[in-house]
Coordinates of C-alpha atoms and ligand atoms in Angstrom, one line a residue:
X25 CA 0.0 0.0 0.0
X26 CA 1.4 3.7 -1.3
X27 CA -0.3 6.9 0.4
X28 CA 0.3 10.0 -0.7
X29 CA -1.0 13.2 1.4
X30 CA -1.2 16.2 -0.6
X31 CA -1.6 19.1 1.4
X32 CA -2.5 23.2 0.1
X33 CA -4.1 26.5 0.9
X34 CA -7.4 25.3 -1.2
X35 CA -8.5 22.2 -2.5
X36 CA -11.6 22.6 -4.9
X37 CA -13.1 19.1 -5.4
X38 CA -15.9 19.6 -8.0
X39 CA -18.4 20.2 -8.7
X40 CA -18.5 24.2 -8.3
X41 CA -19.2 25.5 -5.0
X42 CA -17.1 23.0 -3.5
X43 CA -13.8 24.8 -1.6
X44 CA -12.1 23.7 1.3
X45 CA -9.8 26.0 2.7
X46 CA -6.6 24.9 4.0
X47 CA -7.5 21.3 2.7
X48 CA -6.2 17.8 1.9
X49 CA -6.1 15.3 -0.4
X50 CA -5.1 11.5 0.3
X51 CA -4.1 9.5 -2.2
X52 CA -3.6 5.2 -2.1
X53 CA -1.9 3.2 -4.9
X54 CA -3.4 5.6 -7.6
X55 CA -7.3 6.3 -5.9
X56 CA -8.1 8.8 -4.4
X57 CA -9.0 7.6 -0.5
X58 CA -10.0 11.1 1.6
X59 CA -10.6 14.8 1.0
X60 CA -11.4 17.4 3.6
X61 CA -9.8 20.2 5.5
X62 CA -6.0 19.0 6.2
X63 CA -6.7 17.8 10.1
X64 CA -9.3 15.9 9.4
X65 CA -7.2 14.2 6.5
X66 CA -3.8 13.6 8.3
X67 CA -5.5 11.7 10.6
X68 CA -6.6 9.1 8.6
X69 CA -3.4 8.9 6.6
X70 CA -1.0 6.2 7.4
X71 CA 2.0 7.7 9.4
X72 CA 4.2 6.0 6.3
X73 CA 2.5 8.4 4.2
X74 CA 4.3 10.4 1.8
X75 CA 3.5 14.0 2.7
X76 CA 4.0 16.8 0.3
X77 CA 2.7 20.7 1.4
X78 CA 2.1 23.2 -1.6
X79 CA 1.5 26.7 0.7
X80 CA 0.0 29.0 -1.8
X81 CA -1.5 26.4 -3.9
X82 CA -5.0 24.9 -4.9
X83 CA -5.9 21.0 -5.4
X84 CA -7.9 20.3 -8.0
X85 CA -9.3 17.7 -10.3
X86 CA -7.4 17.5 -13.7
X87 CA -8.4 18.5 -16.9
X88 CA -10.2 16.4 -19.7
X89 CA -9.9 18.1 -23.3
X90 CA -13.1 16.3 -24.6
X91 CA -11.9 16.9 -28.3
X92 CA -8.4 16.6 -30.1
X93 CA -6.9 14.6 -32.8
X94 CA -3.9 12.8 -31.6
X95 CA -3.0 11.7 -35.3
X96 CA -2.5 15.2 -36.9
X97 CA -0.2 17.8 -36.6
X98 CA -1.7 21.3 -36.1
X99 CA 0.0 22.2 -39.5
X100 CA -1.6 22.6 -42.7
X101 CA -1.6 19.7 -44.3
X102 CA -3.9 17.4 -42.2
X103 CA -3.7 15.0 -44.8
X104 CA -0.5 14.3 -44.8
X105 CA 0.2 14.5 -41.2
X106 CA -2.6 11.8 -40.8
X107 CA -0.7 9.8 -43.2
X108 CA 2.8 10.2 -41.6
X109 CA 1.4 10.0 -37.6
X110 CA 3.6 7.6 -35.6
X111 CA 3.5 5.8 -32.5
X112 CA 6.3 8.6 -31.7
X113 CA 4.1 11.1 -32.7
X114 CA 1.1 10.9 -30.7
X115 CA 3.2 10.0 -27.6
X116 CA 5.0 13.2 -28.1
X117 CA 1.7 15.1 -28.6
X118 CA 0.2 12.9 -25.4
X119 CA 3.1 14.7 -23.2
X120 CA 2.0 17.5 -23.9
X121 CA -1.4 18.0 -23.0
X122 CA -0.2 15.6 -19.9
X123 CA 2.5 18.6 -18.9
X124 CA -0.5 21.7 -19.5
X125 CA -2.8 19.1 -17.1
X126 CA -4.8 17.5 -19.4
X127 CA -5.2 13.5 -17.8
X128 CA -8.1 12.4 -20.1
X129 CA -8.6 13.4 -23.5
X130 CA -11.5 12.3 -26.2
X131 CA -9.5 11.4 -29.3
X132 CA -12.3 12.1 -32.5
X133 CA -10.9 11.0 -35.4
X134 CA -7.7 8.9 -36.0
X135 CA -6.5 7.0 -38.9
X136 CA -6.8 3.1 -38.3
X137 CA -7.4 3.1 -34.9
X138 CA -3.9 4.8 -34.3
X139 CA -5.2 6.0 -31.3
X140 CA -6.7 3.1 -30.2
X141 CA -3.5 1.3 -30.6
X142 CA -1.8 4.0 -28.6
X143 CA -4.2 4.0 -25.8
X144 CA -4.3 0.0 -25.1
X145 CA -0.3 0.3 -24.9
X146 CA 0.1 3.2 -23.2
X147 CA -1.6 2.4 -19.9
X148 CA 0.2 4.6 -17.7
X149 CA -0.5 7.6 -20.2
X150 CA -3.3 10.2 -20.3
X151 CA -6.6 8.8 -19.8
X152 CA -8.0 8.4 -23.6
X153 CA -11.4 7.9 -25.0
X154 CA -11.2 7.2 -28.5
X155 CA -13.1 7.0 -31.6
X156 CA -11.0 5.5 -34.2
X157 CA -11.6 6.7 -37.8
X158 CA -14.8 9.1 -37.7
X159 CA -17.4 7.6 -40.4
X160 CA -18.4 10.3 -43.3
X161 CA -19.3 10.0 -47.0
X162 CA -17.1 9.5 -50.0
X163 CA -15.1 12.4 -50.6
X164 CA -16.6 14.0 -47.9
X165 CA -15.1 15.8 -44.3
X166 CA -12.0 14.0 -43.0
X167 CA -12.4 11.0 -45.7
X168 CA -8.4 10.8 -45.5
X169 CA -9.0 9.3 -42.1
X170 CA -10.6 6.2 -43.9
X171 CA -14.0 6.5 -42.6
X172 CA -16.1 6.8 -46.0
X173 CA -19.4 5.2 -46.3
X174 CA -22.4 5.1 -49.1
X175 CA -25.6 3.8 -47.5
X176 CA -27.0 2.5 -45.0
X177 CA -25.5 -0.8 -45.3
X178 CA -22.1 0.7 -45.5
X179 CA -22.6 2.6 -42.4
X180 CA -23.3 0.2 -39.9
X181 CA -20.5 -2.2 -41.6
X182 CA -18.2 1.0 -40.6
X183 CA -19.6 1.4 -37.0
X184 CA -19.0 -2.3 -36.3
X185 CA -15.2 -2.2 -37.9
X186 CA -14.7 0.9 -35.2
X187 CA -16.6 -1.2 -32.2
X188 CA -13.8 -4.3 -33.9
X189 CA -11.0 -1.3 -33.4
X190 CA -11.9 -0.7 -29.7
X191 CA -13.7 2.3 -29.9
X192 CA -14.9 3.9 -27.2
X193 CA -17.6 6.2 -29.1
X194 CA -18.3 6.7 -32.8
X195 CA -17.9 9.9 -34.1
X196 CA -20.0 10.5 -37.6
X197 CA -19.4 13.8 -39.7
X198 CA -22.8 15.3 -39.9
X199 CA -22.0 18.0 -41.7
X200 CA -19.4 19.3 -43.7
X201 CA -16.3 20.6 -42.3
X202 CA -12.7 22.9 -42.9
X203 CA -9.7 21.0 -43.6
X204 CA -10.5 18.5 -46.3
X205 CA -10.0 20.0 -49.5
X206 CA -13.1 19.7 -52.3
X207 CA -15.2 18.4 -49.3
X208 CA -19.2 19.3 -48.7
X209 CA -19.2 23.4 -47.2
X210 CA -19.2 23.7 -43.4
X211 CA -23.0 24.4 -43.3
X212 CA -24.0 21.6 -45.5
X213 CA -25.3 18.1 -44.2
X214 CA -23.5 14.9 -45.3
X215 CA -25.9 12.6 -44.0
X216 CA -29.6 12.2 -43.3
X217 CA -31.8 12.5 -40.2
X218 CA -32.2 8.5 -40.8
X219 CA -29.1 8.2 -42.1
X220 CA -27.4 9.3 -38.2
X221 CA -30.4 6.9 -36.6
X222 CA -28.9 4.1 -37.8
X223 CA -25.5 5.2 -36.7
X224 CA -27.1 5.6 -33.5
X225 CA -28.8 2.7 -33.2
X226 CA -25.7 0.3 -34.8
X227 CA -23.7 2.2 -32.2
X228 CA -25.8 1.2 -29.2
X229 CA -25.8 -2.1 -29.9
X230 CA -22.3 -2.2 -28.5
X231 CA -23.2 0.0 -26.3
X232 CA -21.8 2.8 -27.8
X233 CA -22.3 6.5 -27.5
X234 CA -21.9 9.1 -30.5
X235 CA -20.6 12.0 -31.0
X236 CA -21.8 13.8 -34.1
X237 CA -19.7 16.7 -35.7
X238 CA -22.2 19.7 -36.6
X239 CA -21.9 22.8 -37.6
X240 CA -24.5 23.6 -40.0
X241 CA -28.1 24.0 -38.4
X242 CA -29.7 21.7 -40.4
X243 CA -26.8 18.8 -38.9
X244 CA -27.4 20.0 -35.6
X245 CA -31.1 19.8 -35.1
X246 CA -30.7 16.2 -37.1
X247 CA -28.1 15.1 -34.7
X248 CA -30.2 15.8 -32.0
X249 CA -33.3 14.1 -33.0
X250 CA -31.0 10.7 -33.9
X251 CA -30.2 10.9 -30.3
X252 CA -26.3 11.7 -30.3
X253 CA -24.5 11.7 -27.0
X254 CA -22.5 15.1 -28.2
X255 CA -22.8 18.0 -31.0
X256 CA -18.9 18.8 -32.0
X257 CA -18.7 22.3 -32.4
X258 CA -22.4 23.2 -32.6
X259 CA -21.8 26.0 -34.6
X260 CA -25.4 27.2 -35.9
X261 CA -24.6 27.7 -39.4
X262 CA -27.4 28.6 -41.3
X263 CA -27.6 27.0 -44.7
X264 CA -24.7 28.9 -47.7
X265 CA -22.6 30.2 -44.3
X266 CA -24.0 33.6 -44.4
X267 CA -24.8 33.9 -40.6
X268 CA -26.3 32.1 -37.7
X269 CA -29.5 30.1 -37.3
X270 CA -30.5 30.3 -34.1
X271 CA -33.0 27.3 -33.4
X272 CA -35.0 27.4 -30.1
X273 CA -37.1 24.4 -30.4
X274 CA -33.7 22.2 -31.2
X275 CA -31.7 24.2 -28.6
X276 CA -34.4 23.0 -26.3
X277 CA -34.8 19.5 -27.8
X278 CA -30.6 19.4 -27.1
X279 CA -30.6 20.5 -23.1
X280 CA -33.7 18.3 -23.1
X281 CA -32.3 14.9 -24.3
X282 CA -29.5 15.9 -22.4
X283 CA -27.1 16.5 -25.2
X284 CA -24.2 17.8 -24.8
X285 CA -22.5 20.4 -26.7
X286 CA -18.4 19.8 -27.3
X287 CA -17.7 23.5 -28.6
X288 CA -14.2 23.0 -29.5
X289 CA -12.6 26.4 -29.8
X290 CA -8.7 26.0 -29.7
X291 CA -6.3 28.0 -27.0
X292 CA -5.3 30.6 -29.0
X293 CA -9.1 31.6 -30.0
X294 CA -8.1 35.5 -30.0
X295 CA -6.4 34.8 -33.3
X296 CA -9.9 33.4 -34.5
X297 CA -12.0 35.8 -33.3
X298 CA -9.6 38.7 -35.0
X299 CA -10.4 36.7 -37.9
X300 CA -13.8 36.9 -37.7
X301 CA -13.8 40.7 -37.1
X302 CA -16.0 42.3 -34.6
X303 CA -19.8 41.5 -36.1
X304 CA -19.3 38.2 -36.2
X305 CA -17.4 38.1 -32.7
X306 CA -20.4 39.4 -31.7
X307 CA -22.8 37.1 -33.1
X308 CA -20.6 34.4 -31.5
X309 CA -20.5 35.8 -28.5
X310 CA -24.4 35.7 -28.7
X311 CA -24.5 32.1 -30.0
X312 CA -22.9 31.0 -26.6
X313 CA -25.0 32.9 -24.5
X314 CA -28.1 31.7 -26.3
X315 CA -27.3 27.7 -26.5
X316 CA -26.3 28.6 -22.2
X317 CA -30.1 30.1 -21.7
X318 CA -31.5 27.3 -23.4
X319 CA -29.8 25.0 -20.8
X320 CA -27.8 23.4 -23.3
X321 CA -24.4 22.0 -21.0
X322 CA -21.5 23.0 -23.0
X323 CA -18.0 21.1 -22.8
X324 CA -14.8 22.5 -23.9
X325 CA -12.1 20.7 -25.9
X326 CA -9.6 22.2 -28.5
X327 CA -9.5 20.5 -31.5
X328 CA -5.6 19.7 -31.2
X329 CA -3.9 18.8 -34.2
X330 CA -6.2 20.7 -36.7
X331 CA -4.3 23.8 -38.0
X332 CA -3.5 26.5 -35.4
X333 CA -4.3 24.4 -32.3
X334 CA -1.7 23.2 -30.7
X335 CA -1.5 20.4 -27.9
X336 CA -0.3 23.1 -25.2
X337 CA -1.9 25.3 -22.7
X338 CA -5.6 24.3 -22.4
X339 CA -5.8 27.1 -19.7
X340 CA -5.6 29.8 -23.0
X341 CA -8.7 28.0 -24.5
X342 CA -10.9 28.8 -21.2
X343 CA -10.1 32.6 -21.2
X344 CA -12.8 32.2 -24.8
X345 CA -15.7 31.4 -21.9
X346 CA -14.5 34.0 -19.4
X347 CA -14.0 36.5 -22.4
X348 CA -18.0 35.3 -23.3
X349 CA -19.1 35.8 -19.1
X350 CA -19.0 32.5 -17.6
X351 CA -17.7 32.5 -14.2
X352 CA -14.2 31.2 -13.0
X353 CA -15.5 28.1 -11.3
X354 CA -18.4 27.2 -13.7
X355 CA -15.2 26.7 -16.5
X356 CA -13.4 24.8 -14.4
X357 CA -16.8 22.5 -13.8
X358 CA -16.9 22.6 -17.4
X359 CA -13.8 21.5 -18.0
X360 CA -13.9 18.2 -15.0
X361 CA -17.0 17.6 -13.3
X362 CA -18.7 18.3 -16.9
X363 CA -16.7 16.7 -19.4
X364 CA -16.1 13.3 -17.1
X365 CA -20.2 12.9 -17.2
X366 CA -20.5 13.6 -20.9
X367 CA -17.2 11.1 -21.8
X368 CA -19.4 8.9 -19.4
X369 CA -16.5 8.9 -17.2
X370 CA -17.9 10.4 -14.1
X371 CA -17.4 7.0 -11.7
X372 CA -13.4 7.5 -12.9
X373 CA -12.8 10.9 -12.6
X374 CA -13.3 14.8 -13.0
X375 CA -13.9 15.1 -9.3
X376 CA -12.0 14.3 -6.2
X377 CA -14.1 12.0 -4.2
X378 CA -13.1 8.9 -2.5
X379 CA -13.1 6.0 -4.6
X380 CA -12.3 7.6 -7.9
X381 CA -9.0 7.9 -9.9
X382 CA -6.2 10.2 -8.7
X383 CA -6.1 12.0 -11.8
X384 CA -5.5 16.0 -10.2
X385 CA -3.4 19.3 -10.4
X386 CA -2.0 21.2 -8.0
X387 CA -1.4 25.0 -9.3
X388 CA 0.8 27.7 -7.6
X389 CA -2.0 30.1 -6.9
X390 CA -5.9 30.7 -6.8
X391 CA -7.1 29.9 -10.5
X392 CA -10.5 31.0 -9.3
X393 CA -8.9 34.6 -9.2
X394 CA -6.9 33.9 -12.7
X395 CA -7.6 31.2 -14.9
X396 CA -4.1 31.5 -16.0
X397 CA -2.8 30.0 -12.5
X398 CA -3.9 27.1 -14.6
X399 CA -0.8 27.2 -16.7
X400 CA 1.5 27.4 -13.2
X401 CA 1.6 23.8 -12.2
X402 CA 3.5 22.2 -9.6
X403 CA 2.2 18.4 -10.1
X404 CA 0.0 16.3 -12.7
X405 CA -1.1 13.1 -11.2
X406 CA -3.0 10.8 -13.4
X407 CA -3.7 7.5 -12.0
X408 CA -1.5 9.1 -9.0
X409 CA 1.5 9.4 -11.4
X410 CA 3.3 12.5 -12.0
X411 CA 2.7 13.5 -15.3
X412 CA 6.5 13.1 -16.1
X413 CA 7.1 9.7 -15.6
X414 CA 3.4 9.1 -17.1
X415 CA 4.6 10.3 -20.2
X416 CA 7.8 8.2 -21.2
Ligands
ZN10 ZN1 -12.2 17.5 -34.8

């Protein structure tokens, strides 16, 4: 038996609302065994504990980045970096969302089951949910990836060669999308309302969730009636790209089935929204708020490895919600408590309650005052491993 007691100015267990001030966490051979103020902790902890003090710092749960691509690059030539990924690769990208405290990560879209492969024989690595090649049309969004399908028949072949993979979730290309070249628009649906039911329903047979990439609003409101687990990125677009198409009735139909929405926006988002210019900043500033009135519980994840978002500092990509006017400790939710339920991981981690994985951070300061504590880390534990040895 190996205890570790963790010991600092604030733990924050999760959900939000939860802070325990001058607090403790113990650890035992990689689950998490006690939390509570620090008295009440040591005195349960074995006196061969390991006892480490962070003065200054907060305990928290780590962070799950519910949407990257461990297979590509974040260059711009996804197709080609998808054809090159190595073993190498993705265990170099895997440090690095380890080292900015990302423990568990949702892997959507990989050639061949790379990072299914990568996940069974990396078992001390970051926690990985993973959906092996996403399924879309011929010639359509991220058919380099080898996920192509005509039909019906076709498409629950493809769903059962992913559950045959290991795949933890299916991921389907709803609509069209930006970095396949002479692929369907953004806004444009690749596959029918019936066409994502059977998806659905092939998927549940193994018991399988989905996760449905949307961004046109015809995909979205399709996706949610097929009964999806998730919406990737959930972008609104109303039908040529013009502008936003604001739903109610499938906004409601989303926070009512208990959808969730995976908004993906990567850590350097400033550059995007520059991009955009200020109108349409503003229209996506409004598309957040809206889908949040409706209820609709957002998750956050970056996107990794598509051009521009890199595998580092997850902490950039909250400063998008803060910049839109969620609060401190709502993001952090977002980003643990949250994202473990919709990854249906929420018996393994995203909080720090007895009996679940020791997957936490420990940061230098107060991230409920500044997000950007975040990137100031004195320890990742996943599994209770540092994050350094976790990632050889
Ligand atoms: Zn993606």
């Amino acid at each position: 038996m190996r205890q570790q007691l963790l010991a600092a100015d604030q733990v924050l267990p999760g959900p939000a609302g939860r802070r325990i001030h001058n607090g403790a966490v113990l650890l035992q051979d990689g689950t998490i065994r006690a939390v509570g103020p620090r008295a009440a902790v040591e005195g349960i902890a074995s006196p061969t504990a390991e006892r480490r003090a962070f003065p200054g710092g907060t305990i928290l749960p780590s962070l799950i980045n519910c949407h990257v691509h461990l297979v590509l690059d974040a260059g711009r030539d996804p197709v080609q970096a998808a054809a090159d990924a190595t073993h190498a690769d993705l265990a170099e990208r895997a440090g690095r969302l380890l080292r900015s405290g990302v423990t568990t990560i949702r892997d959507l879209g990989d050639r061949d089951g790379l990072a299914i492969q990568f996940r069974d024989q990396h078992t001390q690595g970051p926690r990985i949910v993973a959906s092996g090649p996403p399924i879309t049309v011929p010639d359509g969004h991220c058919w380099f990836l080898g996920g192509a399908t005509d039909g019906e028949a076709e498409l629950r072949a493809r769903v059962r060669h992913n559950v045959e993979l290991g795949a933890d979730v299916i991921k389907v290309m709803a609509s069209g999308g930006q970095i396949t070249p002479k692929s369907p628009p953004m806004w444009e649906s690749q596959l029918t309302k019936r066409e994502l039911a059977v998806v659905v329903d092939e998927a549940a047979k193994a018991r399988l969730p989905v996760a449905a990439h949307a961004h046109g609003s015809d995909a979205i409101a399709a996706a949610a009636e097929a009964g999806v687990a998730t919406i990737e990125h959930c972008t609104w677009m109303q039908e040529g790209g013009g502008g936003y198409d604001l739903r109610d009735e499938v906004a409601e139909k989303i926070a009512e089935r208990g959808i969730f929405a995976c908004v993906a926006w990567p850590s350097d988002w400033r550059a995007v929204m520059n991009r955009f210019g200020a109108a349409r900043a503003e229209a996506v500033a409004n598309r957040f708020k809206w889908m949040a009135s409706h209820g609709i519980r957002m998750i956050p994840g970056t996107d990794a490895g598509t051009a521009n978002s890199s595998f580092d500092d997850y902490a950039g990509a909250f400063q998008l919600y803060e910049h839109l006017g969620f609060d401190r400790e709502r993001i952090i939710e977002m980003a643990t408590t949250t994202s473990a339920e919709a990854l249906g991981l929420g018996g393994t981690t995203g909080q720090l309650t007895p009996g679940l994985s020791a997957d936490l951070l420990v940061t230098t300061g107060d991230p409920l005052s500044d997000l950007a504590n975040l990137r100031q880390l004195h320890l990742v534990l996943v599994r209770g491993l540092p994050a350094t040895a976790a990632a050889r």
